[in-house]
JSON list of C-alpha atoms in Angstrom, two decimals:
[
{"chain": "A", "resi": 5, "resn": "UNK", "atom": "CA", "xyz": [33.54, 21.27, -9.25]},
{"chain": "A", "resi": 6, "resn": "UNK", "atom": "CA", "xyz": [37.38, 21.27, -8.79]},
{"chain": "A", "resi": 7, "resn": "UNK", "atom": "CA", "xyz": [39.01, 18.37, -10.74]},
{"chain": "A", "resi": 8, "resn": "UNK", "atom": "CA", "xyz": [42.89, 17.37, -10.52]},
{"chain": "A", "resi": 9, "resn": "UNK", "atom": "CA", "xyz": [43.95, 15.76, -13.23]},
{"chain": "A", "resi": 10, "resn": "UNK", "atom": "CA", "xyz": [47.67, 14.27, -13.82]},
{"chain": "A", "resi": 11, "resn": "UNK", "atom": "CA", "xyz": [48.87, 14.28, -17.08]},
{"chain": "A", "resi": 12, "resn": "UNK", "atom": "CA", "xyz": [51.89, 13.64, -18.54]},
{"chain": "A", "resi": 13, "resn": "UNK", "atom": "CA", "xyz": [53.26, 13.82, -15.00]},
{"chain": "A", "resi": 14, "resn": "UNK", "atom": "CA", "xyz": [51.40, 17.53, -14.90]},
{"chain": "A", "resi": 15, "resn": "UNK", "atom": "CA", "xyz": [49.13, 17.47, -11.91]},
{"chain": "A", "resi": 16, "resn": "UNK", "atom": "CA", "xyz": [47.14, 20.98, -11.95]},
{"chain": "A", "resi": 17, "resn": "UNK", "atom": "CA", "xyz": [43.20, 21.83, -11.42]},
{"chain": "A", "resi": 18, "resn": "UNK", "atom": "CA", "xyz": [40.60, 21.79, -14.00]},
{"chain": "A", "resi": 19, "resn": "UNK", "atom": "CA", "xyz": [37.48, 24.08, -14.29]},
{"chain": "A", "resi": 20, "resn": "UNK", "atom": "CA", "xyz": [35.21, 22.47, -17.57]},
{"chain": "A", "resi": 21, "resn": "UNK", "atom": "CA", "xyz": [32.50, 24.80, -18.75]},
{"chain": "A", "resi": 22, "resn": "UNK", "atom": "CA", "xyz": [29.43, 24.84, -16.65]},
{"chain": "A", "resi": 23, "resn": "UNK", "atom": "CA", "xyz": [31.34, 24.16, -13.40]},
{"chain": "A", "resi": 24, "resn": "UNK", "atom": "CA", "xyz": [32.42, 25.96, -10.28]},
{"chain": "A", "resi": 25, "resn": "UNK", "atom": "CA", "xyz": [35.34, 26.33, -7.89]},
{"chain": "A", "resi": 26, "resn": "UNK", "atom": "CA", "xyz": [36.38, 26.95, -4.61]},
{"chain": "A", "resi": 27, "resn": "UNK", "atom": "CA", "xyz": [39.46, 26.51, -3.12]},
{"chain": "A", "resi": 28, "resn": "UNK", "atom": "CA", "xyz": [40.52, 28.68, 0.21]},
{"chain": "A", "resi": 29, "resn": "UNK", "atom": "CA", "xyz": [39.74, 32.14, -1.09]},
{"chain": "A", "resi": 30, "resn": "UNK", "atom": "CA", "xyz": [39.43, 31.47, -4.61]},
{"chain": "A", "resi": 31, "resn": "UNK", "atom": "CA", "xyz": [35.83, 31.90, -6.36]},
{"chain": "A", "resi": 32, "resn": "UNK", "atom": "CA", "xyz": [35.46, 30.37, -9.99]},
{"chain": "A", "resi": 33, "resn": "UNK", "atom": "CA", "xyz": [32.25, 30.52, -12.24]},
{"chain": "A", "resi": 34, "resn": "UNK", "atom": "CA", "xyz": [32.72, 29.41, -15.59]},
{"chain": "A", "resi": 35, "resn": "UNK", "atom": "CA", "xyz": [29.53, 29.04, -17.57]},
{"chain": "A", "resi": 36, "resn": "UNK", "atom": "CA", "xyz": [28.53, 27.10, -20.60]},
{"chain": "A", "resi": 37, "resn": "UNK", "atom": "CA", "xyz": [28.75, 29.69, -22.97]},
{"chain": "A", "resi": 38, "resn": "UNK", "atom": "CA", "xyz": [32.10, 30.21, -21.97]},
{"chain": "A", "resi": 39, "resn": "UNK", "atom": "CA", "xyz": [32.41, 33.44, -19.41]},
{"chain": "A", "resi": 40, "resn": "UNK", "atom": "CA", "xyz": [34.39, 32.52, -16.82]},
{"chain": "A", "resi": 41, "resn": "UNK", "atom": "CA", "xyz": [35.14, 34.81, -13.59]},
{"chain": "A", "resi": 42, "resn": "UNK", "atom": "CA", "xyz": [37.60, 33.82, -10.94]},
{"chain": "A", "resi": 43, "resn": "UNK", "atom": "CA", "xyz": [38.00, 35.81, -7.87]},
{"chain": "A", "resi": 44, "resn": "UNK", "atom": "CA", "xyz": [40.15, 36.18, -4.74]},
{"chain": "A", "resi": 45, "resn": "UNK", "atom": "CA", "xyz": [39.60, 39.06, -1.88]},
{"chain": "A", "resi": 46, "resn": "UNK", "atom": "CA", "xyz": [41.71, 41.56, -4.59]},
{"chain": "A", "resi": 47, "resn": "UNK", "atom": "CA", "xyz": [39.65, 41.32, -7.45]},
{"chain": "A", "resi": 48, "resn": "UNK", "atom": "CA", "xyz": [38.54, 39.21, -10.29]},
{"chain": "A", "resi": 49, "resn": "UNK", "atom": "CA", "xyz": [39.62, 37.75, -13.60]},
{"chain": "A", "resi": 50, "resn": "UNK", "atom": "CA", "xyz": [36.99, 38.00, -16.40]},
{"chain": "A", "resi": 51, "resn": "UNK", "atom": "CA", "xyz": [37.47, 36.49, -19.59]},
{"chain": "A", "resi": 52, "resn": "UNK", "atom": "CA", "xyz": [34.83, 34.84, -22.80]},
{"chain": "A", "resi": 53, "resn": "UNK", "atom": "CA", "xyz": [36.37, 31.86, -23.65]},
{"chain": "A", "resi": 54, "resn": "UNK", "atom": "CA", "xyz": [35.11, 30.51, -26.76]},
{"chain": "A", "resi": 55, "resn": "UNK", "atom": "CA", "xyz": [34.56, 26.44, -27.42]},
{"chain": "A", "resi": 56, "resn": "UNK", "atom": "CA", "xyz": [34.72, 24.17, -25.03]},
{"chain": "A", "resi": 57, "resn": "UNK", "atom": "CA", "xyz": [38.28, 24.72, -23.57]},
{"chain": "A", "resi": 58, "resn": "UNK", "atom": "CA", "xyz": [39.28, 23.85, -20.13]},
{"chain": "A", "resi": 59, "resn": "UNK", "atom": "CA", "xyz": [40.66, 26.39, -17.68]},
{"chain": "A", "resi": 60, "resn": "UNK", "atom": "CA", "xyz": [43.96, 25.18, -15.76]},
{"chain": "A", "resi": 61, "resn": "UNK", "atom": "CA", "xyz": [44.20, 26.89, -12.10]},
{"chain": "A", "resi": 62, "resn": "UNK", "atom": "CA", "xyz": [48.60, 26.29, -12.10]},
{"chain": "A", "resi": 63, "resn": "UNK", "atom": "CA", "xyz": [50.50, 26.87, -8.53]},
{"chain": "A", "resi": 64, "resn": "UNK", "atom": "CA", "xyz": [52.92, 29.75, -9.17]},
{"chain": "A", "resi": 65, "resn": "UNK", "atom": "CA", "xyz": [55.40, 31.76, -7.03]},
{"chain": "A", "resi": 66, "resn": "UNK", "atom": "CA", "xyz": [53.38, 34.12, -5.02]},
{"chain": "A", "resi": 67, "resn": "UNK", "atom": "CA", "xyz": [54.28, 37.29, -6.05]},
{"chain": "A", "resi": 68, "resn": "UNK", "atom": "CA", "xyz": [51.17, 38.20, -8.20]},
{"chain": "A", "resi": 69, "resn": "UNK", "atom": "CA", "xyz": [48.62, 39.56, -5.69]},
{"chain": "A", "resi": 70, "resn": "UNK", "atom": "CA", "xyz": [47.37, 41.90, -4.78]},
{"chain": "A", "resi": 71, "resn": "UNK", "atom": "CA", "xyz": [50.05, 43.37, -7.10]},
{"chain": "A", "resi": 72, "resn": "UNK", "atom": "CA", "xyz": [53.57, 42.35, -7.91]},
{"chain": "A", "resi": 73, "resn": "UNK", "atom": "CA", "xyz": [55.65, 44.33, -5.68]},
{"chain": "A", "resi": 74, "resn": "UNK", "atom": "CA", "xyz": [58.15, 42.07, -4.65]},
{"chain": "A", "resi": 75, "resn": "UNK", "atom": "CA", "xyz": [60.34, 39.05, -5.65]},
{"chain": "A", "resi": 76, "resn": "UNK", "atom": "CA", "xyz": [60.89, 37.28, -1.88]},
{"chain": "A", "resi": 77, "resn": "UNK", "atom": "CA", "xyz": [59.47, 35.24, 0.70]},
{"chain": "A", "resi": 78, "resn": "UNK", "atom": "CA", "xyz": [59.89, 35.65, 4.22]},
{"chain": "A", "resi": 79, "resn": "UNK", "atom": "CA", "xyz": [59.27, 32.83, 6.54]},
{"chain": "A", "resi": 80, "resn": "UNK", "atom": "CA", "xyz": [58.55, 33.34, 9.83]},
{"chain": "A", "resi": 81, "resn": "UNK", "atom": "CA", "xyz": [59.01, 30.96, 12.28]},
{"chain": "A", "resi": 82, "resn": "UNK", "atom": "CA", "xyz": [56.96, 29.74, 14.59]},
{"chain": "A", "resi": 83, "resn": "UNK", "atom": "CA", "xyz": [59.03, 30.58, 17.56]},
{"chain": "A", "resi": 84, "resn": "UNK", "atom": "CA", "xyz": [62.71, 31.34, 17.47]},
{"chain": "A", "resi": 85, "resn": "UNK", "atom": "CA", "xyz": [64.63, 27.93, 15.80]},
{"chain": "A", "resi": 86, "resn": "UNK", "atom": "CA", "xyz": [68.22, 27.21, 17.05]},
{"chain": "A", "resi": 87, "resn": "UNK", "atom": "CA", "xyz": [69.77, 25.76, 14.09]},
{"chain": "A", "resi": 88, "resn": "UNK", "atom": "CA", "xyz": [73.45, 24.28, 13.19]},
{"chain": "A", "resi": 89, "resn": "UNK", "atom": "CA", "xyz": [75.17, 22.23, 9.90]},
{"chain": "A", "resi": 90, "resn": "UNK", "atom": "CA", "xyz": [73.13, 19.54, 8.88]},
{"chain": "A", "resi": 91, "resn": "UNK", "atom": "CA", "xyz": [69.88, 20.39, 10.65]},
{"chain": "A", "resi": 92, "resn": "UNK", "atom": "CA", "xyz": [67.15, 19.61, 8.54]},
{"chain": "A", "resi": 93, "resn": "UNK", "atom": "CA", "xyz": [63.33, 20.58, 8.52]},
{"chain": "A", "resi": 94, "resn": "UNK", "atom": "CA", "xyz": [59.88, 20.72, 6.50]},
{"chain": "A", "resi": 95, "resn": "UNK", "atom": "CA", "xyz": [58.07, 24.03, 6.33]},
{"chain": "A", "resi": 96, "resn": "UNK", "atom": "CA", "xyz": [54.62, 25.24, 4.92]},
{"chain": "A", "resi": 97, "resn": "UNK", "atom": "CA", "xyz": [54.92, 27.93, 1.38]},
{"chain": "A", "resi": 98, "resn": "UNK", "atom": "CA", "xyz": [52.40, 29.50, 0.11]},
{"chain": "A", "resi": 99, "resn": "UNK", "atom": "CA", "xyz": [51.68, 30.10, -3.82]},
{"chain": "A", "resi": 100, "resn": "UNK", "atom": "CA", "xyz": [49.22, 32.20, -5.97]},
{"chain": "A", "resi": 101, "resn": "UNK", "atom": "CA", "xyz": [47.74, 30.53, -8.69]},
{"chain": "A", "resi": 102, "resn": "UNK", "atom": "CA", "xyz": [47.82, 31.53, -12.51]},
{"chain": "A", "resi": 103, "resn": "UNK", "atom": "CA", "xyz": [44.38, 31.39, -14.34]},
{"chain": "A", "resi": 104, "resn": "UNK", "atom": "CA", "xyz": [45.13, 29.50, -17.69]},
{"chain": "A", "resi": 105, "resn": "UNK", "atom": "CA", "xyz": [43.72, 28.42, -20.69]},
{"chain": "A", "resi": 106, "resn": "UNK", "atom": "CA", "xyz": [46.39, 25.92, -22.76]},
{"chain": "A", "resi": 107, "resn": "UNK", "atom": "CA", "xyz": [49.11, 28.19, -22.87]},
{"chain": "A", "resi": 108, "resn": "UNK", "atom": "CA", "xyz": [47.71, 31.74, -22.30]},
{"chain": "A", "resi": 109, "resn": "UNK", "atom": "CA", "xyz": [47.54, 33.38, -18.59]},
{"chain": "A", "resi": 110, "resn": "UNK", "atom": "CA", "xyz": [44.21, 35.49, -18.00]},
{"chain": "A", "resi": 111, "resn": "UNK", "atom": "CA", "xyz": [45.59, 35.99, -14.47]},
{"chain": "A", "resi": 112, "resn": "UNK", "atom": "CA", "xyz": [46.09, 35.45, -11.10]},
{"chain": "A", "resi": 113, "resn": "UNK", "atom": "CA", "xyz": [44.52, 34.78, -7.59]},
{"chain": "A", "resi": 114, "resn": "UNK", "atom": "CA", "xyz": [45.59, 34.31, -4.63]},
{"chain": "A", "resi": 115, "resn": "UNK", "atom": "CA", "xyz": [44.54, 31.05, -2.40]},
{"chain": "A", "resi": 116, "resn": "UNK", "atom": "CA", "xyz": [45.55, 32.95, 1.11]},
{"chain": "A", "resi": 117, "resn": "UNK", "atom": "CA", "xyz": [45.60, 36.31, 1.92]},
{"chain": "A", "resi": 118, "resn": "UNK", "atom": "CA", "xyz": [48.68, 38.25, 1.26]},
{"chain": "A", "resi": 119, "resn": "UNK", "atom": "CA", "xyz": [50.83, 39.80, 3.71]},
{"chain": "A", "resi": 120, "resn": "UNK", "atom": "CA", "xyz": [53.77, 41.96, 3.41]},
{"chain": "A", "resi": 121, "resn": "UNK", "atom": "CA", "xyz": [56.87, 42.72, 5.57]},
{"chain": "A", "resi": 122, "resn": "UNK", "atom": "CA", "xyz": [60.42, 44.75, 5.79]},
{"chain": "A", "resi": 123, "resn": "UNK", "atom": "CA", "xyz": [63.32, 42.45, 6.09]},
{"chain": "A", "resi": 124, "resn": "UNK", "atom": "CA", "xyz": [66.76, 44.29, 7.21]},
{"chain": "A", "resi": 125, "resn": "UNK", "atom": "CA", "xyz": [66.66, 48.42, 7.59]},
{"chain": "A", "resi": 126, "resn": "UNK", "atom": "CA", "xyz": [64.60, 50.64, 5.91]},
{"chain": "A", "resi": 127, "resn": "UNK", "atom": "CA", "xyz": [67.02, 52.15, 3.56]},
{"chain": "A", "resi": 128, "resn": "UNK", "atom": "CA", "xyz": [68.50, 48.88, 2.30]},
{"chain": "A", "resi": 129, "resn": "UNK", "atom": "CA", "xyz": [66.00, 46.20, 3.41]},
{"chain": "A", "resi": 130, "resn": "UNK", "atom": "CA", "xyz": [63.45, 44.26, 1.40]},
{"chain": "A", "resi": 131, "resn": "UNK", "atom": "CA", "xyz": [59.94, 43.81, 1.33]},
{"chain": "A", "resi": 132, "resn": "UNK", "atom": "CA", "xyz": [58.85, 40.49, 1.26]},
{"chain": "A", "resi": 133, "resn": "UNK", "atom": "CA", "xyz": [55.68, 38.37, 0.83]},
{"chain": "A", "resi": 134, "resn": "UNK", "atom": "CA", "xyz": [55.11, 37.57, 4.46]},
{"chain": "A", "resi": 135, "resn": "UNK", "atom": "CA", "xyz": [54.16, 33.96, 5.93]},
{"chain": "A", "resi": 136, "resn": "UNK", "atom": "CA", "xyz": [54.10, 32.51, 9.39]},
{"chain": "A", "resi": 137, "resn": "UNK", "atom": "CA", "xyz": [55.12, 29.04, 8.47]},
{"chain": "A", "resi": 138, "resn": "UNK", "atom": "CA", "xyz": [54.83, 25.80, 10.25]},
{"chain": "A", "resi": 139, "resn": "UNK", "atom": "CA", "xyz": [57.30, 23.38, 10.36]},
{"chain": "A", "resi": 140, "resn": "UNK", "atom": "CA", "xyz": [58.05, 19.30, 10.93]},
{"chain": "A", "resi": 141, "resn": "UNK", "atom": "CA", "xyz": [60.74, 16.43, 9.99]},
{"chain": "A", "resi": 142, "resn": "UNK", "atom": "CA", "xyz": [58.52, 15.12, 7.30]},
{"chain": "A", "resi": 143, "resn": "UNK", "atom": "CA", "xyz": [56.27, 16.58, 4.83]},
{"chain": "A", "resi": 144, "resn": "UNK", "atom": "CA", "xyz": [53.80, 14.05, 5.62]},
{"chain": "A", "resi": 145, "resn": "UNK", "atom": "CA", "xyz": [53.13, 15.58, 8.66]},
{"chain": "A", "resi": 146, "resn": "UNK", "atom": "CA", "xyz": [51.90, 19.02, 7.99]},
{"chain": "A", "resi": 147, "resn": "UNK", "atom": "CA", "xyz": [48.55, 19.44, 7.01]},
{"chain": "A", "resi": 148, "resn": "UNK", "atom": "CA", "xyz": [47.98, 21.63, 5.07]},
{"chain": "A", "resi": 149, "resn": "UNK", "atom": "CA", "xyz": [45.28, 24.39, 3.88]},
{"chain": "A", "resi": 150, "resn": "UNK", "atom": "CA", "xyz": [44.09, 25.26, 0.22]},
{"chain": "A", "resi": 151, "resn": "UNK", "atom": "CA", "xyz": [46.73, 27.38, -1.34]},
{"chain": "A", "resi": 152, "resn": "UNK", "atom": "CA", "xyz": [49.77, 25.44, 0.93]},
{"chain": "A", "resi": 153, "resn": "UNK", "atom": "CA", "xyz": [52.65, 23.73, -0.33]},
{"chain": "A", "resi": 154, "resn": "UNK", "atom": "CA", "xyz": [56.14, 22.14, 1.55]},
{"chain": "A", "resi": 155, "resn": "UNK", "atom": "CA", "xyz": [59.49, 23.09, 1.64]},
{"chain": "A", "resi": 156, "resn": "UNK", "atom": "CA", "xyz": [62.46, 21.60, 2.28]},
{"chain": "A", "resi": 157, "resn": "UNK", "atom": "CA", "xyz": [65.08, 23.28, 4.01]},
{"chain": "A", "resi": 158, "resn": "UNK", "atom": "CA", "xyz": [68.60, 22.67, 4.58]},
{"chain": "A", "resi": 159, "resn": "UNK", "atom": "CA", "xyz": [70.72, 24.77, 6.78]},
{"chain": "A", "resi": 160, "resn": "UNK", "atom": "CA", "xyz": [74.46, 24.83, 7.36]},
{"chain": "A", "resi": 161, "resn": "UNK", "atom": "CA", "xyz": [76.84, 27.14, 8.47]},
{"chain": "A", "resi": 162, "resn": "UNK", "atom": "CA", "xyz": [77.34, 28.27, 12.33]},
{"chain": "A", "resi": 163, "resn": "UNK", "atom": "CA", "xyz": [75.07, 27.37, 14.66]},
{"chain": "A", "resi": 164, "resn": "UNK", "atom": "CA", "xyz": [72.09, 30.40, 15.38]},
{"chain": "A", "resi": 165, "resn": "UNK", "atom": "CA", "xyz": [68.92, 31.03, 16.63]},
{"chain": "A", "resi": 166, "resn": "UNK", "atom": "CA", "xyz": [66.43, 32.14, 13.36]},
{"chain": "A", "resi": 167, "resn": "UNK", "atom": "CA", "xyz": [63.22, 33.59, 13.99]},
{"chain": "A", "resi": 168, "resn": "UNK", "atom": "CA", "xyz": [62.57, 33.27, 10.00]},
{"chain": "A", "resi": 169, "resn": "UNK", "atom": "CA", "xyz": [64.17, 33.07, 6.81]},
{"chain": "A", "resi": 170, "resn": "UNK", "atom": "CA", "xyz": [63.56, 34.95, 3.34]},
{"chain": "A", "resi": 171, "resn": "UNK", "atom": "CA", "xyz": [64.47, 33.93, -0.44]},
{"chain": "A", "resi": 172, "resn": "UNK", "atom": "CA", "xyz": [63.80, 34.95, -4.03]},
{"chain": "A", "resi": 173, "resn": "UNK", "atom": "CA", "xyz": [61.14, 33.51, -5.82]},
{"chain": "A", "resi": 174, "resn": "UNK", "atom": "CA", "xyz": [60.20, 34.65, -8.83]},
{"chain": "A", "resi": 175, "resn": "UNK", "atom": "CA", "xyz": [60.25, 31.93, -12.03]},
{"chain": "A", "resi": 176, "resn": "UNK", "atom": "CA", "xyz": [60.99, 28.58, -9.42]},
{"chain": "A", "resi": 177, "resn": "UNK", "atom": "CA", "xyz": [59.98, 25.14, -10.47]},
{"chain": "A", "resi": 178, "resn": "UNK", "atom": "CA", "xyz": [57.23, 23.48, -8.30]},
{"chain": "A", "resi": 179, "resn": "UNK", "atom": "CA", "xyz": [56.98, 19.90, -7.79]},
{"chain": "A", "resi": 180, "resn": "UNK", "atom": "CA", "xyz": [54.62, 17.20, -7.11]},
{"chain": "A", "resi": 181, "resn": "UNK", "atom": "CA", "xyz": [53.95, 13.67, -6.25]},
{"chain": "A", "resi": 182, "resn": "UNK", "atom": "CA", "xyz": [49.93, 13.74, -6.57]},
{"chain": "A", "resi": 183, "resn": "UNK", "atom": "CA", "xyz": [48.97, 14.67, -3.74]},
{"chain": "A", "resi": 184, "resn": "UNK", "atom": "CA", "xyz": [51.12, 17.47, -1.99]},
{"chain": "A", "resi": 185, "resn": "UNK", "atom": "CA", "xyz": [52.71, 20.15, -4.15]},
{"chain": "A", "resi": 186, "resn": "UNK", "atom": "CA", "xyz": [56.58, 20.83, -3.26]},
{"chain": "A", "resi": 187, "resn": "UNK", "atom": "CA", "xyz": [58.83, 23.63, -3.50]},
{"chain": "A", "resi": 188, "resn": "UNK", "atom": "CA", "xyz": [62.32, 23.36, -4.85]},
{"chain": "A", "resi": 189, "resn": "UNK", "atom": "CA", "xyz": [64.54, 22.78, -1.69]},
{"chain": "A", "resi": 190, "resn": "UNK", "atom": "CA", "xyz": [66.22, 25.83, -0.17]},
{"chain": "A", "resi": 191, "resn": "UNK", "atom": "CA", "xyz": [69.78, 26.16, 1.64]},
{"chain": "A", "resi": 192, "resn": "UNK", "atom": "CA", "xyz": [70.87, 28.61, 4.44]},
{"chain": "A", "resi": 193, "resn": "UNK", "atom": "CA", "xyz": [74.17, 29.10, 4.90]},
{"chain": "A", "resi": 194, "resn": "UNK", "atom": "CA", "xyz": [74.65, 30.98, 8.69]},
{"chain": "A", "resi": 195, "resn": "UNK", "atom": "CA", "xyz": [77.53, 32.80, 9.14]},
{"chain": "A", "resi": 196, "resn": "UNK", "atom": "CA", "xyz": [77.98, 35.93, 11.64]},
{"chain": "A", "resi": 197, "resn": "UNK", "atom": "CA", "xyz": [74.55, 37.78, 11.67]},
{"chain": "A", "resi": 198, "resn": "UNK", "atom": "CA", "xyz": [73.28, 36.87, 8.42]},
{"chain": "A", "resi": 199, "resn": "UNK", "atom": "CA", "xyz": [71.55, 33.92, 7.10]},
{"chain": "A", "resi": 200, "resn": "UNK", "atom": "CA", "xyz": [72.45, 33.49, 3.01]},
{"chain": "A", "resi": 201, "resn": "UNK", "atom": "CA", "xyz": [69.07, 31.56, 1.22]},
{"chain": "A", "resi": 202, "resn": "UNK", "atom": "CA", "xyz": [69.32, 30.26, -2.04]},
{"chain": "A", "resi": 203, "resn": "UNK", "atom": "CA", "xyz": [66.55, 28.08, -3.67]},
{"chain": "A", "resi": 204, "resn": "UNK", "atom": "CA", "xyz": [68.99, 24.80, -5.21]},
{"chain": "A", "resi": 205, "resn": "UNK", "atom": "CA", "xyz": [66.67, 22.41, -7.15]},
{"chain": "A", "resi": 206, "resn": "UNK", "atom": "CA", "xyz": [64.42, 19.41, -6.56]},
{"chain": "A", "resi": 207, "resn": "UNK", "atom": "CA", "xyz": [63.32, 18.46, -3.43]},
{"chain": "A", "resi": 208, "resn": "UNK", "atom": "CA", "xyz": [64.81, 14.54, -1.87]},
{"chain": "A", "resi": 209, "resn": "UNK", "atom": "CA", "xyz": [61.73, 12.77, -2.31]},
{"chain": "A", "resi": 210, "resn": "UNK", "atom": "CA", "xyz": [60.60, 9.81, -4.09]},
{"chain": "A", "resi": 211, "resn": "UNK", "atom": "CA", "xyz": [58.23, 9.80, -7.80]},
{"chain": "A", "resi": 212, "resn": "UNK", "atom": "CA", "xyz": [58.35, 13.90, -7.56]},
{"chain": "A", "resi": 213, "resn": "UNK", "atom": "CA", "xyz": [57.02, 15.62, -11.16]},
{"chain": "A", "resi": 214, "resn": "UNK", "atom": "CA", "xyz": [57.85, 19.06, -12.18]},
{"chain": "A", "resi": 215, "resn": "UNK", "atom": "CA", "xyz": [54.24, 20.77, -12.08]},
{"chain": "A", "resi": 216, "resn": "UNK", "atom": "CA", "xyz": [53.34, 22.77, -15.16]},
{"chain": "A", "resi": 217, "resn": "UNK", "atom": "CA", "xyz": [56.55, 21.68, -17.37]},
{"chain": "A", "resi": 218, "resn": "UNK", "atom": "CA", "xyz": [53.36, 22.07, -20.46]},
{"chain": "A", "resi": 219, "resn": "UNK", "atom": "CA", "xyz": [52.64, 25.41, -19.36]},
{"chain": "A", "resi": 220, "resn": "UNK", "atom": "CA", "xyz": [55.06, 27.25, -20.77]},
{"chain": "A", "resi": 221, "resn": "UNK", "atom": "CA", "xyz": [55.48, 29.64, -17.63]},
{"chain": "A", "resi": 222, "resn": "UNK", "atom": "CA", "xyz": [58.37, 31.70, -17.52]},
{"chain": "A", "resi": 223, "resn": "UNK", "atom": "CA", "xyz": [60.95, 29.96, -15.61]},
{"chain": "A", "resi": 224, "resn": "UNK", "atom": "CA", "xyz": [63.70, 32.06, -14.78]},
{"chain": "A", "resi": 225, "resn": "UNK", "atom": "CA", "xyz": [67.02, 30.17, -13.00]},
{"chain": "A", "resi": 226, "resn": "UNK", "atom": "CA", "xyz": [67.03, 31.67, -9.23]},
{"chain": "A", "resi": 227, "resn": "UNK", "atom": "CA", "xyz": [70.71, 32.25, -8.41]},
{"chain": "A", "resi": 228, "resn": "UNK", "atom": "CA", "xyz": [70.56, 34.88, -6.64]},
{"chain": "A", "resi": 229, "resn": "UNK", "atom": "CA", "xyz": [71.59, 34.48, -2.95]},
{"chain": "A", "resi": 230, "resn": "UNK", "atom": "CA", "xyz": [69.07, 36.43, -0.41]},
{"chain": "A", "resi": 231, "resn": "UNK", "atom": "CA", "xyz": [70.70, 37.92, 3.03]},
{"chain": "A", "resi": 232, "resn": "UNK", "atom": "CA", "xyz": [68.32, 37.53, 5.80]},
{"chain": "A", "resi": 233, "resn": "UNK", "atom": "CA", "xyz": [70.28, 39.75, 8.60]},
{"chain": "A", "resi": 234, "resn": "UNK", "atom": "CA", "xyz": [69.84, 38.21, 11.84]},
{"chain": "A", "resi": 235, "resn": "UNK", "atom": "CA", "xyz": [69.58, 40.17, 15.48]}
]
């Protein structure tokens, strides 16, 4: 069974011993005597936990399956979005999840299945985690699948037609209120043929919680500005 506990302002997913998960791709068996096994369609995490511990299933960036080749997102929209200053939208993220016990990290699996993609030439471009992302006015809207979290998104700039957008990832903050996990909110500054991304801190919603502030993740401050080239 998959529990969600909030604690502390720490909402996450439990697996006590002697239970079971699923959750979108995810497999979990973690017996009494403590072997657990958590699987995704790239392989599984084995590990003998001894006592009684819990095992925490924590929403992290997805760049950890099916190997860690990358450090950006790319969005794609779902048809070509004319954008100027000041126009604001929702859009659907997805995230891997790290396979914890207290503080340690067995591993990871990935909710969705992973996709990859060139963004810009292929001398000087980047491969990204692909997504083809949905989109609304209000988070509240979007329904959303096992592995799926929201995004805010701010753009400004020139006005342009984007058929997607990337960013950097690695080491962000997620957020939540409960019941929907959020990702920190992300600007795009359009100028000429290039779309400048850069992830800029918490979401504007209401009773929001960093998620896994206990874990002791890595966090790493994203500052880096990501060029999405447009045309």
């Amino acid at each position: 069974m998959l529990q969600s506990s909030r604690r502390g302002g720490i909402a996450l997913f439990e697996l006590k011993p002697g239970s079971t998960l699923e959750y979108g791709l995810v497999r979990a068996n973690y017996t009494e005597n403590g072997e657990l096994e958590v699987c995704d369609p790239y392989g599984c995490t084995r590990a003998r936990i001894l006592g009684s511990t819990r095992v925490g299933l924590q929403p992290v960036a997805p760049v950890h399956r099916p190997s860690r080749i990358s450090n950006c997102i790319y969005l794609e929209f779902p048809e070509p979005l004319v954008v100027h200053s000041g126009t604001h939208i929702w859009a659907v993220v997805p995230f891997d999840l790290a396979v914890m016990t207290r503080s340690v990290v067995i591993g990871y699996v990935a909710p969705l299945r992973v996709k990859y993609t060139l963004i810009g030439d292929i001398v000087d471009g980047n491969i990204c985690r692909y997504y083809r992302t949905r989109i609304a006015k209000e988070p509240a809207v979007l329904k959303l699948e096992p592995g799926e979290a929201v995004m805010e998104i701010m753009f400004r700039g020139e006005e342009a037609s984007l058929s997607g957008v990337g960013f950097h990832i690695a080491g962000l903050q997620f957020y939540s209120d409960g019941s929907i996990i959020y990702y920190p909110r992300l600007e795009v500054v359009v100028s000429g043929q290039r779309a400048e991304s850069k992830l800029s801190g918490r979401p504007n919603v209401e009773d929001l919680r960093p998620l896994g502030a206990r874990m002791h993740l890595p966090r790493i401050p994203i500052t880096q500005t990501f060029v999405t080239p447009l045309g």
